[in-house]
Amino acid sequence: MAALADELTRPRAGECLLCYTARMLEEGGCDGTLRWVRRWRDVRLPRATALERRLGGRGAYCDCEVFLNGWTVGDHLAQPGPDGEPEWPDTRPGCVGVSARSSQPCANWVPHRRGW
Ligand SMILES: [Zn+2]
Ligand SMILES: [Zn+2]
């Protein structure tokens, strides 16, 4: 059972931090910590120990805040919502990939504009 769970929560080859975290939030939700961020880091870049601090600098202290406060889907992927504001598409495309040594998001993601 543990081995199965391990397999299910393993980042895919080349999958960036944000695509992975978004995917796992859909699977397992947020538990109020950077659980999925840490999981990605432990598997992909165990030496990236400053990652949580970097995310905290963007107001992301748990997995869902990564998307509430940090990044959102790029304009090319967003679809207009009922109020005319861009929303996440019903199905996100797969990760377009980042280099194996990068903790940067792939081209699917853009930082939130701070318009207020
Ligand atoms: Zn959260
Ligand atoms: Zn990605």
Coordinates of C-alpha atoms and ligand atoms in Angstrom, one line a residue:
M1 CA 0.0 0.0 0.0
A2 CA 2.7 2.4 0.9
A3 CA 4.6 1.5 -2.3
L4 CA 1.4 2.2 -4.3
A5 CA 0.9 5.6 -2.7
D6 CA 4.5 6.4 -3.3
E7 CA 4.0 5.6 -7.0
L8 CA 0.9 7.7 -7.3
T9 CA 2.4 10.8 -5.7
R10 CA 5.7 10.6 -7.6
P11 CA 6.4 13.6 -9.9
R12 CA 6.4 12.6 -13.6
A13 CA 9.5 12.8 -15.6
G14 CA 10.2 16.5 -16.4
E15 CA 7.1 17.6 -14.5
C16 CA 7.6 21.1 -13.0
L17 CA 6.9 22.0 -9.4
L18 CA 3.7 23.8 -10.2
C19 CA 2.2 21.3 -12.6
Y20 CA 2.9 18.6 -10.0
T21 CA 1.5 20.6 -7.1
A22 CA -1.7 21.5 -9.1
R23 CA -2.1 17.8 -10.0
M24 CA -1.7 16.6 -6.5
L25 CA -4.0 19.3 -5.1
E26 CA -6.7 17.8 -7.3
E27 CA -5.9 14.3 -6.1
G28 CA -5.2 14.9 -2.4
G29 CA -6.1 18.5 -1.6
C30 CA -4.2 20.9 0.7
D31 CA -3.5 19.9 4.3
G32 CA -2.4 23.4 5.2
T33 CA 1.3 22.8 4.6
L34 CA 3.6 22.7 1.6
R35 CA 3.2 18.9 1.6
W36 CA 3.3 18.5 -2.2
V37 CA 5.9 21.1 -2.7
R38 CA 8.1 19.2 -0.3
R39 CA 7.3 15.9 -1.9
W40 CA 8.4 17.3 -5.3
R41 CA 11.5 18.8 -3.9
D42 CA 12.5 15.6 -2.0
V43 CA 12.2 13.5 -5.2
R44 CA 13.5 16.0 -7.8
L45 CA 15.8 18.5 -6.1
P46 CA 16.5 17.4 -2.5
R47 CA 19.2 20.1 -2.3
A48 CA 16.7 22.9 -3.0
T49 CA 16.3 23.7 0.6
A50 CA 15.5 27.4 0.0
L51 CA 12.4 26.5 -2.0
E52 CA 9.9 26.9 0.9
R53 CA 11.4 30.2 1.8
R54 CA 11.2 31.4 -1.8
L55 CA 7.5 30.4 -1.9
G56 CA 6.8 32.1 1.4
G57 CA 8.2 35.3 -0.2
R58 CA 5.3 35.0 -2.6
G59 CA 2.8 34.5 0.1
A60 CA 2.6 30.7 -0.4
Y61 CA 2.8 28.9 3.0
C62 CA 0.7 25.9 1.9
D63 CA 0.1 24.1 -1.4
C64 CA -3.1 25.9 -2.4
E65 CA -1.6 29.3 -1.6
V66 CA 1.0 28.6 -4.3
F67 CA -1.8 29.2 -6.7
L68 CA -3.9 31.7 -4.7
N69 CA -0.9 34.0 -4.1
G70 CA 1.9 32.9 -6.3
W71 CA 1.2 31.7 -9.8
T72 CA -1.8 31.1 -12.1
V73 CA -2.2 29.6 -15.5
G74 CA -0.9 31.6 -18.4
D75 CA -3.3 33.8 -20.5
H76 CA -2.9 31.3 -23.3
L77 CA -4.5 28.6 -21.2
A78 CA -7.1 30.6 -19.2
Q79 CA -10.7 30.6 -20.2
P80 CA -13.2 33.3 -19.5
G81 CA -15.3 32.7 -16.4
P82 CA -18.9 33.7 -15.7
D83 CA -17.8 37.1 -14.5
G84 CA -15.5 37.7 -17.4
E85 CA -12.4 37.1 -15.3
P86 CA -10.0 34.5 -16.7
E87 CA -10.3 31.2 -15.0
W88 CA -8.4 27.9 -15.0
P89 CA -9.4 25.7 -18.0
D90 CA -11.4 22.6 -17.2
T91 CA -8.5 20.5 -18.3
R92 CA -5.0 21.7 -18.0
P93 CA -2.5 20.6 -20.6
G94 CA 0.3 18.4 -19.4
C95 CA 3.5 20.0 -18.2
V96 CA 5.6 21.4 -21.0
G97 CA 8.6 20.5 -18.9
V98 CA 11.6 22.2 -17.3
S99 CA 15.2 21.1 -17.0
A100 CA 15.8 18.4 -14.4
R101 CA 17.7 20.8 -12.2
S102 CA 15.2 23.6 -12.2
S103 CA 12.6 24.5 -9.6
Q104 CA 11.1 27.1 -11.9
P105 CA 7.6 26.7 -13.2
C106 CA 7.1 25.7 -16.9
A107 CA 5.5 27.9 -19.5
N108 CA 2.0 26.9 -18.4
W109 CA 2.3 29.3 -15.4
V110 CA 2.7 33.0 -14.8
P111 CA 3.1 35.0 -11.6
H112 CA 0.0 36.6 -10.3
R113 CA -0.3 40.2 -11.3
R114 CA -0.5 42.4 -8.2
G115 CA -3.1 44.8 -9.4
W116 CA -4.3 46.0 -6.0
Ligands
ZN1 ZN -3.7 25.5 1.5
ZN2 ZN 4.7 22.4 -15.7

